[in-house]
């Protein structure tokens, strides 16, 4: 494919028909809806609008707890707060990367605990992408439950906003928040913001656990709780593919056949 100057151009990216929840907008006009509805209260049911509101508020809780975890590492050996001081306000993805650095440089957390944190934060970033698409989308094909939006890279995408998809996403976000609350304790232990311990029966004084007890008992036990929560999340109903996925695959096949 070339432009008018004869310069070779790459073919536009097309949806494959296998995308979950989000995809690039199809270029072909045959995928345009037969009719448009601009009024949200006519396009979407009350339950759809309620789920969109619930997703928005649930994300605020997730984001707030990410910030809360960051507050534990004010004096830890991590660039988190230095980065905040230099750059000012940073986005959630940047905060997640800095917390991942804190985890990677840990002196107490084992590899399984670090992997739990990584898995959870990967899901948080995914949910952020879906949440941004949902709250910024425009009504596209309300009968199929498809919205359109422009992402942060100024690219055109579509997002599924059917009631089923919204309900599943909300449940996933609830599960992720449960994980984050447990991961919070791992960061507290690592940064010494809240070191677990026990009350001495003789002196009646609180005695923090040693590093060895934390490494061999407390952190593995806490990691098991997080793994159980992650198993529960993975067992939830999966987010859907697009309702016209079969048409997209058939269209792509015809395009390839036509050369």
mmCIF file of N, CA and C in Angstrom, residues 107-241:
data_model
loop_
_atom_site.group_PDB
_atom_site.id
_atom_site.type_symbol
_atom_site.label_atom_id
_atom_site.label_comp_id
_atom_site.label_asym_id
_atom_site.label_seq_id
_atom_site.Cartn_x
_atom_site.Cartn_y
_atom_site.Cartn_z
ATOM 1 N N UNK A 107 13.936 -6.970 50.301
ATOM 2 C CA UNK A 107 14.890 -7.804 51.031
ATOM 3 C C UNK A 107 14.181 -8.894 51.833
ATOM 4 N N UNK A 108 12.839 -8.821 51.899
ATOM 5 C CA UNK A 108 12.085 -9.794 52.681
ATOM 6 C C UNK A 108 11.172 -10.671 51.826
ATOM 7 N N UNK A 109 10.558 -10.100 50.806
ATOM 8 C CA UNK A 109 9.587 -10.841 49.998
ATOM 9 C C UNK A 109 10.270 -11.918 49.163
ATOM 10 N N UNK A 110 9.663 -13.099 49.115
ATOM 11 C CA UNK A 110 10.202 -14.163 48.269
ATOM 12 C C UNK A 110 9.626 -14.034 46.856
ATOM 13 N N UNK A 111 10.066 -14.921 45.969
ATOM 14 C CA UNK A 111 9.656 -14.813 44.562
ATOM 15 C C UNK A 111 8.163 -15.026 44.376
ATOM 16 N N UNK A 112 7.578 -15.894 45.177
ATOM 17 C CA UNK A 112 6.143 -16.150 45.047
ATOM 18 C C UNK A 112 5.339 -14.907 45.448
ATOM 19 N N UNK A 113 5.769 -14.236 46.493
ATOM 20 C CA UNK A 113 5.094 -13.008 46.913
ATOM 21 C C UNK A 113 5.231 -11.925 45.846
ATOM 22 N N UNK A 114 6.414 -11.819 45.278
ATOM 23 C CA UNK A 114 6.636 -10.825 44.223
ATOM 24 C C UNK A 114 5.773 -11.120 43.004
ATOM 25 N N UNK A 115 5.618 -12.415 42.677
ATOM 26 C CA UNK A 115 4.801 -12.785 41.523
ATOM 27 C C UNK A 115 3.334 -12.466 41.779
ATOM 28 N N UNK A 116 2.874 -12.663 43.008
ATOM 29 C CA UNK A 116 1.492 -12.297 43.370
ATOM 30 C C UNK A 116 1.250 -10.820 43.134
ATOM 31 N N UNK A 117 2.196 -10.016 43.563
ATOM 32 C CA UNK A 117 2.087 -8.559 43.389
ATOM 33 C C UNK A 117 2.063 -8.217 41.906
ATOM 34 N N UNK A 118 2.955 -8.836 41.149
ATOM 35 C CA UNK A 118 3.016 -8.575 39.705
ATOM 36 C C UNK A 118 1.702 -8.946 39.022
ATOM 37 N N UNK A 119 1.168 -10.110 39.345
ATOM 38 C CA UNK A 119 -0.076 -10.564 38.723
ATOM 39 C C UNK A 119 -1.222 -9.615 39.042
ATOM 40 N N UNK A 120 -1.311 -9.203 40.288
ATOM 41 C CA UNK A 120 -2.391 -8.303 40.691
ATOM 42 C C UNK A 120 -2.268 -6.956 39.989
ATOM 43 N N UNK A 121 -1.072 -6.397 39.983
ATOM 44 C CA UNK A 121 -0.893 -5.075 39.380
ATOM 45 C C UNK A 121 -1.104 -5.102 37.871
ATOM 46 N N UNK A 122 -0.807 -6.236 37.233
ATOM 47 C CA UNK A 122 -1.096 -6.371 35.799
ATOM 48 C C UNK A 122 -2.596 -6.287 35.556
ATOM 49 N N UNK A 123 -3.377 -6.917 36.425
ATOM 50 C CA UNK A 123 -4.829 -6.865 36.317
ATOM 51 C C UNK A 123 -5.356 -5.466 36.612
ATOM 52 N N UNK A 124 -4.728 -4.784 37.552
ATOM 53 C CA UNK A 124 -5.135 -3.405 37.857
ATOM 54 C C UNK A 124 -4.962 -2.521 36.621
ATOM 55 N N UNK A 125 -3.822 -2.653 35.947
ATOM 56 C CA UNK A 125 -3.577 -1.863 34.738
ATOM 57 C C UNK A 125 -4.598 -2.184 33.654
ATOM 58 N N UNK A 126 -4.965 -3.470 33.528
ATOM 59 C CA UNK A 126 -5.968 -3.868 32.547
ATOM 60 C C UNK A 126 -7.318 -3.250 32.876
ATOM 61 N N UNK A 127 -7.695 -3.309 34.141
ATOM 62 C CA UNK A 127 -8.975 -2.725 34.559
ATOM 63 C C UNK A 127 -8.984 -1.214 34.358
ATOM 64 N N UNK A 128 -7.851 -0.585 34.568
ATOM 65 C CA UNK A 128 -7.770 0.860 34.336
ATOM 66 C C UNK A 128 -8.079 1.180 32.881
ATOM 67 N N UNK A 129 -7.541 0.371 31.966
ATOM 68 C CA UNK A 129 -7.784 0.579 30.539
ATOM 69 C C UNK A 129 -9.270 0.438 30.217
ATOM 70 N N UNK A 130 -9.904 -0.613 30.760
ATOM 71 C CA UNK A 130 -11.329 -0.810 30.511
ATOM 72 C C UNK A 130 -12.156 0.308 31.135
ATOM 73 N N UNK A 131 -11.824 0.665 32.364
ATOM 74 C CA UNK A 131 -12.579 1.729 33.049
ATOM 75 C C UNK A 131 -12.474 3.036 32.286
ATOM 76 N N UNK A 132 -11.267 3.403 31.827
ATOM 77 C CA UNK A 132 -11.097 4.642 31.065
ATOM 78 C C UNK A 132 -11.941 4.623 29.799
ATOM 79 N N UNK A 133 -11.940 3.477 29.126
ATOM 80 C CA UNK A 133 -12.722 3.362 27.892
ATOM 81 C C UNK A 133 -14.215 3.519 28.178
ATOM 82 N N UNK A 134 -14.668 2.929 29.258
ATOM 83 C CA UNK A 134 -16.100 2.964 29.583
ATOM 84 C C UNK A 134 -16.554 4.366 29.941
ATOM 85 N N UNK A 135 -15.811 5.048 30.792
ATOM 86 C CA UNK A 135 -16.292 6.359 31.246
ATOM 87 C C UNK A 135 -16.078 7.453 30.203
ATOM 88 N N UNK A 136 -15.210 7.201 29.224
ATOM 89 C CA UNK A 136 -14.959 8.208 28.188
ATOM 90 C C UNK A 136 -15.604 7.862 26.851
ATOM 91 N N UNK A 137 -16.343 6.760 26.806
ATOM 92 C CA UNK A 137 -16.842 6.307 25.507
ATOM 93 C C UNK A 137 -18.037 7.131 25.030
ATOM 94 N N UNK A 138 -18.274 7.045 23.723
ATOM 95 C CA UNK A 138 -19.456 7.616 23.090
ATOM 96 C C UNK A 138 -20.356 6.465 22.633
ATOM 97 N N UNK A 139 -21.638 6.714 22.635
ATOM 98 C CA UNK A 139 -22.586 5.694 22.189
ATOM 99 C C UNK A 139 -22.331 5.405 20.706
ATOM 100 N N UNK A 140 -22.168 4.141 20.376
ATOM 101 C CA UNK A 140 -21.952 3.758 18.976
ATOM 102 C C UNK A 140 -23.093 2.856 18.505
ATOM 103 N N UNK A 141 -23.034 1.593 18.844
ATOM 104 C CA UNK A 141 -24.089 0.654 18.473
ATOM 105 C C UNK A 141 -24.747 0.175 19.767
ATOM 106 N N UNK A 142 -25.769 0.909 20.202
ATOM 107 C CA UNK A 142 -26.375 0.604 21.498
ATOM 108 C C UNK A 142 -27.104 -0.739 21.499
ATOM 109 N N UNK A 143 -27.571 -1.175 20.330
ATOM 110 C CA UNK A 143 -28.283 -2.452 20.273
ATOM 111 C C UNK A 143 -27.329 -3.629 20.484
ATOM 112 N N UNK A 144 -26.082 -3.491 20.032
ATOM 113 C CA UNK A 144 -25.075 -4.539 20.236
ATOM 114 C C UNK A 144 -24.294 -4.330 21.531
ATOM 115 N N UNK A 145 -24.463 -3.167 22.140
ATOM 116 C CA UNK A 145 -23.706 -2.878 23.356
ATOM 117 C C UNK A 145 -22.264 -2.541 23.075
ATOM 118 N N UNK A 146 -22.018 -1.752 22.017
ATOM 119 C CA UNK A 146 -20.661 -1.356 21.636
ATOM 120 C C UNK A 146 -20.546 0.152 21.696
ATOM 121 N N UNK A 147 -19.540 0.647 22.411
ATOM 122 C CA UNK A 147 -19.248 2.070 22.454
ATOM 123 C C UNK A 147 -17.946 2.357 21.742
ATOM 124 N N UNK A 148 -17.714 3.605 21.393
ATOM 125 C CA UNK A 148 -16.471 4.002 20.723
ATOM 126 C C UNK A 148 -15.759 5.053 21.557
ATOM 127 N N UNK A 149 -14.431 5.058 21.464
ATOM 128 C CA UNK A 149 -13.666 6.079 22.192
ATOM 129 C C UNK A 149 -12.281 6.220 21.579
ATOM 130 N N UNK A 150 -11.639 7.333 21.905
ATOM 131 C CA UNK A 150 -10.270 7.614 21.477
ATOM 132 C C UNK A 150 -9.376 7.436 22.698
ATOM 133 N N UNK A 151 -8.362 6.591 22.577
ATOM 134 C CA UNK A 151 -7.524 6.317 23.745
ATOM 135 C C UNK A 151 -6.423 7.360 23.904
ATOM 136 N N UNK A 152 -5.523 7.127 24.862
ATOM 137 C CA UNK A 152 -4.486 8.108 25.189
ATOM 138 C C UNK A 152 -3.477 8.306 24.066
ATOM 139 N N UNK A 153 -3.411 7.328 23.140
ATOM 140 C CA UNK A 153 -2.496 7.469 22.000
ATOM 141 C C UNK A 153 -3.195 8.077 20.786
ATOM 142 N N UNK A 154 -4.424 8.553 21.009
ATOM 143 C CA UNK A 154 -5.233 9.174 19.952
ATOM 144 C C UNK A 154 -5.652 8.173 18.879
ATOM 145 N N UNK A 155 -5.795 6.914 19.277
ATOM 146 C CA UNK A 155 -6.246 5.863 18.364
ATOM 147 C C UNK A 155 -7.708 5.535 18.638
ATOM 148 N N UNK A 156 -8.422 5.137 17.590
ATOM 149 C CA UNK A 156 -9.844 4.854 17.703
ATOM 150 C C UNK A 156 -10.069 3.400 18.125
ATOM 151 N N UNK A 157 -10.832 3.216 19.202
ATOM 152 C CA UNK A 157 -11.127 1.887 19.724
ATOM 153 C C UNK A 157 -12.613 1.751 20.010
ATOM 154 N N UNK A 158 -13.009 0.524 20.270
ATOM 155 C CA UNK A 158 -14.363 0.240 20.715
ATOM 156 C C UNK A 158 -14.310 -0.553 22.012
ATOM 157 N N UNK A 159 -15.363 -0.407 22.815
ATOM 158 C CA UNK A 159 -15.440 -1.086 24.098
ATOM 159 C C UNK A 159 -16.843 -1.690 24.231
ATOM 160 N N UNK A 160 -16.922 -2.883 24.829
ATOM 161 C CA UNK A 160 -18.221 -3.506 25.043
ATOM 162 C C UNK A 160 -18.864 -2.908 26.292
ATOM 163 N N UNK A 161 -20.088 -2.432 26.143
ATOM 164 C CA UNK A 161 -20.802 -1.835 27.275
ATOM 165 C C UNK A 161 -22.151 -2.539 27.497
ATOM 166 N N UNK A 162 -22.240 -3.794 27.099
ATOM 167 C CA UNK A 162 -23.457 -4.566 27.378
ATOM 168 C C UNK A 162 -23.565 -4.774 28.879
ATOM 169 N N UNK A 163 -24.773 -5.057 29.340
ATOM 170 C CA UNK A 163 -24.983 -5.254 30.775
ATOM 171 C C UNK A 163 -24.131 -6.412 31.295
ATOM 172 N N UNK A 164 -24.085 -7.512 30.549
ATOM 173 C CA UNK A 164 -23.305 -8.666 30.991
ATOM 174 C C UNK A 164 -21.827 -8.308 31.162
ATOM 175 N N UNK A 165 -21.261 -7.621 30.172
ATOM 176 C CA UNK A 165 -19.844 -7.261 30.239
ATOM 177 C C UNK A 165 -19.561 -6.338 31.425
ATOM 178 N N UNK A 166 -20.426 -5.376 31.642
ATOM 179 C CA UNK A 166 -20.244 -4.432 32.746
ATOM 180 C C UNK A 166 -20.339 -5.146 34.091
ATOM 181 N N UNK A 167 -21.281 -6.071 34.211
ATOM 182 C CA UNK A 167 -21.439 -6.805 35.465
ATOM 183 C C UNK A 167 -20.218 -7.674 35.761
ATOM 184 N N UNK A 168 -19.694 -8.323 34.723
ATOM 185 C CA UNK A 168 -18.510 -9.167 34.917
ATOM 186 C C UNK A 168 -17.311 -8.317 35.321
ATOM 187 N N UNK A 169 -17.118 -7.193 34.631
ATOM 188 C CA UNK A 169 -15.988 -6.325 34.949
ATOM 189 C C UNK A 169 -16.069 -5.825 36.387
ATOM 190 N N UNK A 170 -17.264 -5.470 36.834
ATOM 191 C CA UNK A 170 -17.411 -4.996 38.210
ATOM 192 C C UNK A 170 -16.999 -6.083 39.200
ATOM 193 N N UNK A 171 -17.396 -7.328 38.955
ATOM 194 C CA UNK A 171 -17.018 -8.426 39.847
ATOM 195 C C UNK A 171 -15.502 -8.627 39.852
ATOM 196 N N UNK A 172 -14.883 -8.515 38.687
ATOM 197 C CA UNK A 172 -13.422 -8.634 38.608
ATOM 198 C C UNK A 172 -12.756 -7.538 39.425
ATOM 199 N N UNK A 173 -13.271 -6.318 39.321
ATOM 200 C CA UNK A 173 -12.686 -5.197 40.056
ATOM 201 C C UNK A 173 -12.855 -5.371 41.565
ATOM 202 N N UNK A 174 -13.994 -5.912 41.983
ATOM 203 C CA UNK A 174 -14.199 -6.197 43.407
ATOM 204 C C UNK A 174 -13.165 -7.215 43.896
ATOM 205 N N UNK A 175 -12.913 -8.241 43.085
ATOM 206 C CA UNK A 175 -11.927 -9.265 43.454
ATOM 207 C C UNK A 175 -10.528 -8.677 43.521
ATOM 208 N N UNK A 176 -10.212 -7.795 42.598
ATOM 209 C CA UNK A 176 -8.888 -7.173 42.584
ATOM 210 C C UNK A 176 -8.681 -6.301 43.814
ATOM 211 N N UNK A 177 -9.712 -5.579 44.215
ATOM 212 C CA UNK A 177 -9.590 -4.751 45.412
ATOM 213 C C UNK A 177 -9.312 -5.608 46.645
ATOM 214 N N UNK A 178 -9.940 -6.783 46.722
ATOM 215 C CA UNK A 178 -9.659 -7.706 47.827
ATOM 216 C C UNK A 178 -8.179 -8.106 47.831
ATOM 217 N N UNK A 179 -7.632 -8.364 46.652
ATOM 218 C CA UNK A 179 -6.215 -8.730 46.552
ATOM 219 C C UNK A 179 -5.314 -7.574 46.991
ATOM 220 N N UNK A 180 -5.642 -6.384 46.538
ATOM 221 C CA UNK A 180 -4.821 -5.223 46.864
ATOM 222 C C UNK A 180 -4.761 -5.001 48.371
ATOM 223 N N UNK A 181 -5.875 -5.211 49.046
ATOM 224 C CA UNK A 181 -5.907 -5.023 50.505
ATOM 225 C C UNK A 181 -4.988 -6.000 51.212
ATOM 226 N N UNK A 182 -4.840 -7.206 50.667
ATOM 227 C CA UNK A 182 -3.927 -8.178 51.254
ATOM 228 C C UNK A 182 -2.478 -7.901 50.854
ATOM 229 N N UNK A 183 -2.281 -7.450 49.628
ATOM 230 C CA UNK A 183 -0.937 -7.093 49.177
ATOM 231 C C UNK A 183 -0.405 -5.910 49.980
ATOM 232 N N UNK A 184 -1.307 -5.058 50.409
ATOM 233 C CA UNK A 184 -0.958 -3.925 51.256
ATOM 234 C C UNK A 184 -0.089 -4.374 52.430
ATOM 235 N N UNK A 185 -0.479 -5.479 53.073
ATOM 236 C CA UNK A 185 0.284 -5.953 54.237
ATOM 237 C C UNK A 185 1.698 -6.362 53.845
ATOM 238 N N UNK A 186 1.877 -6.948 52.662
ATOM 239 C CA UNK A 186 3.229 -7.310 52.218
ATOM 240 C C UNK A 186 4.122 -6.077 52.122
ATOM 241 N N UNK A 187 3.575 -4.993 51.585
ATOM 242 C CA UNK A 187 4.361 -3.764 51.488
ATOM 243 C C UNK A 187 4.625 -3.157 52.863
ATOM 244 N N UNK A 188 3.664 -3.268 53.774
ATOM 245 C CA UNK A 188 3.872 -2.759 55.130
ATOM 246 C C UNK A 188 5.013 -3.509 55.811
ATOM 247 N N UNK A 189 5.028 -4.832 55.617
ATOM 248 C CA UNK A 189 6.087 -5.644 56.215
ATOM 249 C C UNK A 189 7.433 -5.307 55.593
ATOM 250 N N UNK A 190 7.467 -5.238 54.263
ATOM 251 C CA UNK A 190 8.722 -4.977 53.562
ATOM 252 C C UNK A 190 9.319 -3.630 53.961
ATOM 253 N N UNK A 191 8.483 -2.614 54.103
ATOM 254 C CA UNK A 191 8.973 -1.256 54.382
ATOM 255 C C UNK A 191 9.047 -0.950 55.867
ATOM 256 N N UNK A 192 8.688 -1.926 56.696
ATOM 257 C CA UNK A 192 8.689 -1.770 58.159
ATOM 258 C C UNK A 192 7.665 -0.746 58.631
ATOM 259 N N UNK A 193 6.674 -0.475 57.775
ATOM 260 C CA UNK A 193 5.618 0.448 58.180
ATOM 261 C C UNK A 193 4.713 -0.197 59.222
ATOM 262 N N UNK A 194 4.591 -1.513 59.186
ATOM 263 C CA UNK A 194 3.792 -2.236 60.182
ATOM 264 C C UNK A 194 4.360 -3.639 60.314
ATOM 265 N N UNK A 195 5.293 -3.804 61.223
ATOM 266 C CA UNK A 195 5.919 -5.119 61.406
ATOM 267 C C UNK A 195 5.085 -5.957 62.372
ATOM 268 N N UNK A 196 4.643 -7.123 61.918
ATOM 269 C CA UNK A 196 3.878 -7.996 62.812
ATOM 270 C C UNK A 196 4.744 -8.472 63.978
ATOM 271 N N UNK A 197 4.098 -8.895 65.033
ATOM 272 C CA UNK A 197 4.809 -9.407 66.200
ATOM 273 C C UNK A 197 3.854 -10.092 67.145
ATOM 274 N N UNK A 198 4.298 -10.321 68.370
ATOM 275 C CA UNK A 198 3.445 -10.955 69.382
ATOM 276 C C UNK A 198 3.710 -10.318 70.744
ATOM 277 N N UNK A 199 2.768 -10.509 71.645
ATOM 278 C CA UNK A 199 2.894 -9.983 72.996
ATOM 279 C C UNK A 199 3.670 -10.975 73.852
ATOM 280 N N UNK A 200 4.737 -10.520 74.477
ATOM 281 C CA UNK A 200 5.542 -11.370 75.352
ATOM 282 C C UNK A 200 4.740 -11.687 76.617
ATOM 283 N N UNK A 201 4.549 -12.988 76.876
ATOM 284 C CA UNK A 201 3.718 -13.396 78.016
ATOM 285 C C UNK A 201 4.319 -12.977 79.350
ATOM 286 N N UNK A 202 5.641 -12.847 79.417
ATOM 287 C CA UNK A 202 6.290 -12.495 80.683
ATOM 288 C C UNK A 202 6.350 -10.983 80.887
ATOM 289 N N UNK A 203 6.770 -10.258 79.868
ATOM 290 C CA UNK A 203 6.958 -8.807 80.015
ATOM 291 C C UNK A 203 5.722 -8.015 79.620
ATOM 292 N N UNK A 204 4.779 -8.683 78.927
ATOM 293 C CA UNK A 204 3.582 -8.010 78.401
ATOM 294 C C UNK A 204 3.935 -6.876 77.444
ATOM 295 N N UNK A 205 5.075 -6.997 76.821
ATOM 296 C CA UNK A 205 5.512 -6.018 75.831
ATOM 297 C C UNK A 205 5.368 -6.605 74.428
ATOM 298 N N UNK A 206 5.062 -5.742 73.482
ATOM 299 C CA UNK A 206 4.966 -6.183 72.088
ATOM 300 C C UNK A 206 6.362 -6.393 71.531
ATOM 301 N N UNK A 207 6.599 -7.554 70.937
ATOM 302 C CA UNK A 207 7.903 -7.879 70.361
ATOM 303 C C UNK A 207 7.742 -8.154 68.865
ATOM 304 N N UNK A 208 8.309 -7.311 68.007
ATOM 305 C CA UNK A 208 8.208 -7.535 66.556
ATOM 306 C C UNK A 208 8.895 -8.834 66.163
ATOM 307 N N UNK A 209 8.357 -9.471 65.134
ATOM 308 C CA UNK A 209 8.964 -10.694 64.624
ATOM 309 C C UNK A 209 10.313 -10.376 63.994
ATOM 310 N N UNK A 210 11.215 -11.322 64.062
ATOM 311 C CA UNK A 210 12.520 -11.166 63.417
ATOM 312 C C UNK A 210 12.369 -11.300 61.904
ATOM 313 N N UNK A 211 13.384 -10.893 61.165
ATOM 314 C CA UNK A 211 13.364 -11.032 59.704
ATOM 315 C C UNK A 211 13.189 -12.489 59.291
ATOM 316 N N UNK A 212 13.820 -13.401 60.027
ATOM 317 C CA UNK A 212 13.713 -14.825 59.680
ATOM 318 C C UNK A 212 12.278 -15.324 59.824
ATOM 319 N N UNK A 213 11.597 -14.917 60.891
ATOM 320 C CA UNK A 213 10.203 -15.333 61.087
ATOM 321 C C UNK A 213 9.330 -14.748 59.983
ATOM 322 N N UNK A 214 9.594 -13.503 59.619
ATOM 323 C CA UNK A 214 8.827 -12.866 58.547
ATOM 324 C C UNK A 214 9.017 -13.624 57.236
ATOM 325 N N UNK A 215 10.267 -13.972 56.924
ATOM 326 C CA UNK A 215 10.570 -14.644 55.646
ATOM 327 C C UNK A 215 10.010 -16.071 55.612
ATOM 328 N N UNK A 216 10.127 -16.786 56.721
ATOM 329 C CA UNK A 216 9.805 -18.203 56.728
ATOM 330 C C UNK A 216 8.352 -18.507 57.092
ATOM 331 N N UNK A 217 7.681 -17.600 57.781
ATOM 332 C CA UNK A 217 6.324 -17.889 58.245
ATOM 333 C C UNK A 217 5.295 -16.848 57.805
ATOM 334 N N UNK A 218 5.505 -15.606 58.197
ATOM 335 C CA UNK A 218 4.466 -14.576 58.027
ATOM 336 C C UNK A 218 4.216 -14.275 56.545
ATOM 337 N N UNK A 219 5.274 -14.013 55.789
ATOM 338 C CA UNK A 219 5.104 -13.665 54.371
ATOM 339 C C UNK A 219 4.562 -14.843 53.568
ATOM 340 N N UNK A 220 5.069 -16.081 53.741
ATOM 341 C CA UNK A 220 4.470 -17.210 53.010
ATOM 342 C C UNK A 220 2.991 -17.409 53.337
ATOM 343 N N UNK A 221 2.603 -17.239 54.618
ATOM 344 C CA UNK A 221 1.187 -17.395 54.990
ATOM 345 C C UNK A 221 0.329 -16.318 54.327
ATOM 346 N N UNK A 222 0.837 -15.097 54.318
ATOM 347 C CA UNK A 222 0.091 -14.004 53.685
ATOM 348 C C UNK A 222 -0.003 -14.225 52.178
ATOM 349 N N UNK A 223 1.063 -14.726 51.590
ATOM 350 C CA UNK A 223 1.064 -15.006 50.148
ATOM 351 C C UNK A 223 0.039 -16.069 49.802
ATOM 352 N N UNK A 224 -0.126 -17.076 50.661
ATOM 353 C CA UNK A 224 -1.136 -18.111 50.430
ATOM 354 C C UNK A 224 -2.536 -17.513 50.400
ATOM 355 N N UNK A 225 -2.791 -16.544 51.264
ATOM 356 C CA UNK A 225 -4.107 -15.893 51.265
ATOM 357 C C UNK A 225 -4.348 -15.158 49.953
ATOM 358 N N UNK A 226 -3.309 -14.508 49.460
ATOM 359 C CA UNK A 226 -3.436 -13.773 48.201
ATOM 360 C C UNK A 226 -3.632 -14.733 47.036
ATOM 361 N N UNK A 227 -2.888 -15.829 47.028
ATOM 362 C CA UNK A 227 -3.034 -16.827 45.958
ATOM 363 C C UNK A 227 -4.447 -17.391 45.919
ATOM 364 N N UNK A 228 -5.033 -17.611 47.080
ATOM 365 C CA UNK A 228 -6.403 -18.124 47.138
ATOM 366 C C UNK A 228 -7.375 -17.102 46.542
ATOM 367 N N UNK A 229 -7.165 -15.818 46.854
ATOM 368 C CA UNK A 229 -8.008 -14.769 46.277
ATOM 369 C C UNK A 229 -7.838 -14.706 44.760
ATOM 370 N N UNK A 230 -6.605 -14.890 44.290
ATOM 371 C CA UNK A 230 -6.361 -14.837 42.847
ATOM 372 C C UNK A 230 -6.988 -16.030 42.140
ATOM 373 N N UNK A 231 -6.997 -17.174 42.784
ATOM 374 C CA UNK A 231 -7.692 -18.332 42.214
ATOM 375 C C UNK A 231 -9.184 -18.055 42.094
ATOM 376 N N UNK A 232 -9.745 -17.411 43.101
ATOM 377 C CA UNK A 232 -11.170 -17.062 43.079
ATOM 378 C C UNK A 232 -11.464 -16.098 41.943
ATOM 379 N N UNK A 233 -10.584 -15.114 41.760
ATOM 380 C CA UNK A 233 -10.787 -14.143 40.674
ATOM 381 C C UNK A 233 -10.717 -14.830 39.315
ATOM 382 N N UNK A 234 -9.759 -15.698 39.127
ATOM 383 C CA UNK A 234 -9.600 -16.377 37.831
ATOM 384 C C UNK A 234 -10.768 -17.306 37.525
ATOM 385 N N UNK A 235 -11.488 -17.729 38.572
ATOM 386 C CA UNK A 235 -12.635 -18.614 38.372
ATOM 387 C C UNK A 235 -13.900 -17.844 37.997
ATOM 388 N N UNK A 236 -13.840 -16.515 38.046
ATOM 389 C CA UNK A 236 -15.002 -15.709 37.677
ATOM 390 C C UNK A 236 -15.295 -15.863 36.187
ATOM 391 N N UNK A 237 -16.513 -15.544 35.815
ATOM 392 C CA UNK A 237 -16.897 -15.565 34.396
ATOM 393 C C UNK A 237 -15.986 -14.642 33.601
ATOM 394 N N UNK A 238 -15.553 -15.101 32.436
ATOM 395 C CA UNK A 238 -14.607 -14.343 31.628
ATOM 396 C C UNK A 238 -15.291 -13.174 30.923
ATOM 397 N N UNK A 239 -14.541 -12.109 30.715
ATOM 398 C CA UNK A 239 -15.056 -10.974 29.951
ATOM 399 C C UNK A 239 -15.348 -11.423 28.520
ATOM 400 N N UNK A 240 -16.378 -10.869 27.897
ATOM 401 C CA UNK A 240 -16.824 -11.388 26.594
ATOM 402 C C UNK A 240 -16.033 -10.852 25.404
ATOM 403 N N UNK A 241 -16.134 -11.575 24.304
ATOM 404 C CA UNK A 241 -15.686 -11.055 23.012
ATOM 405 C C UNK A 241 -16.839 -10.241 22.415
#
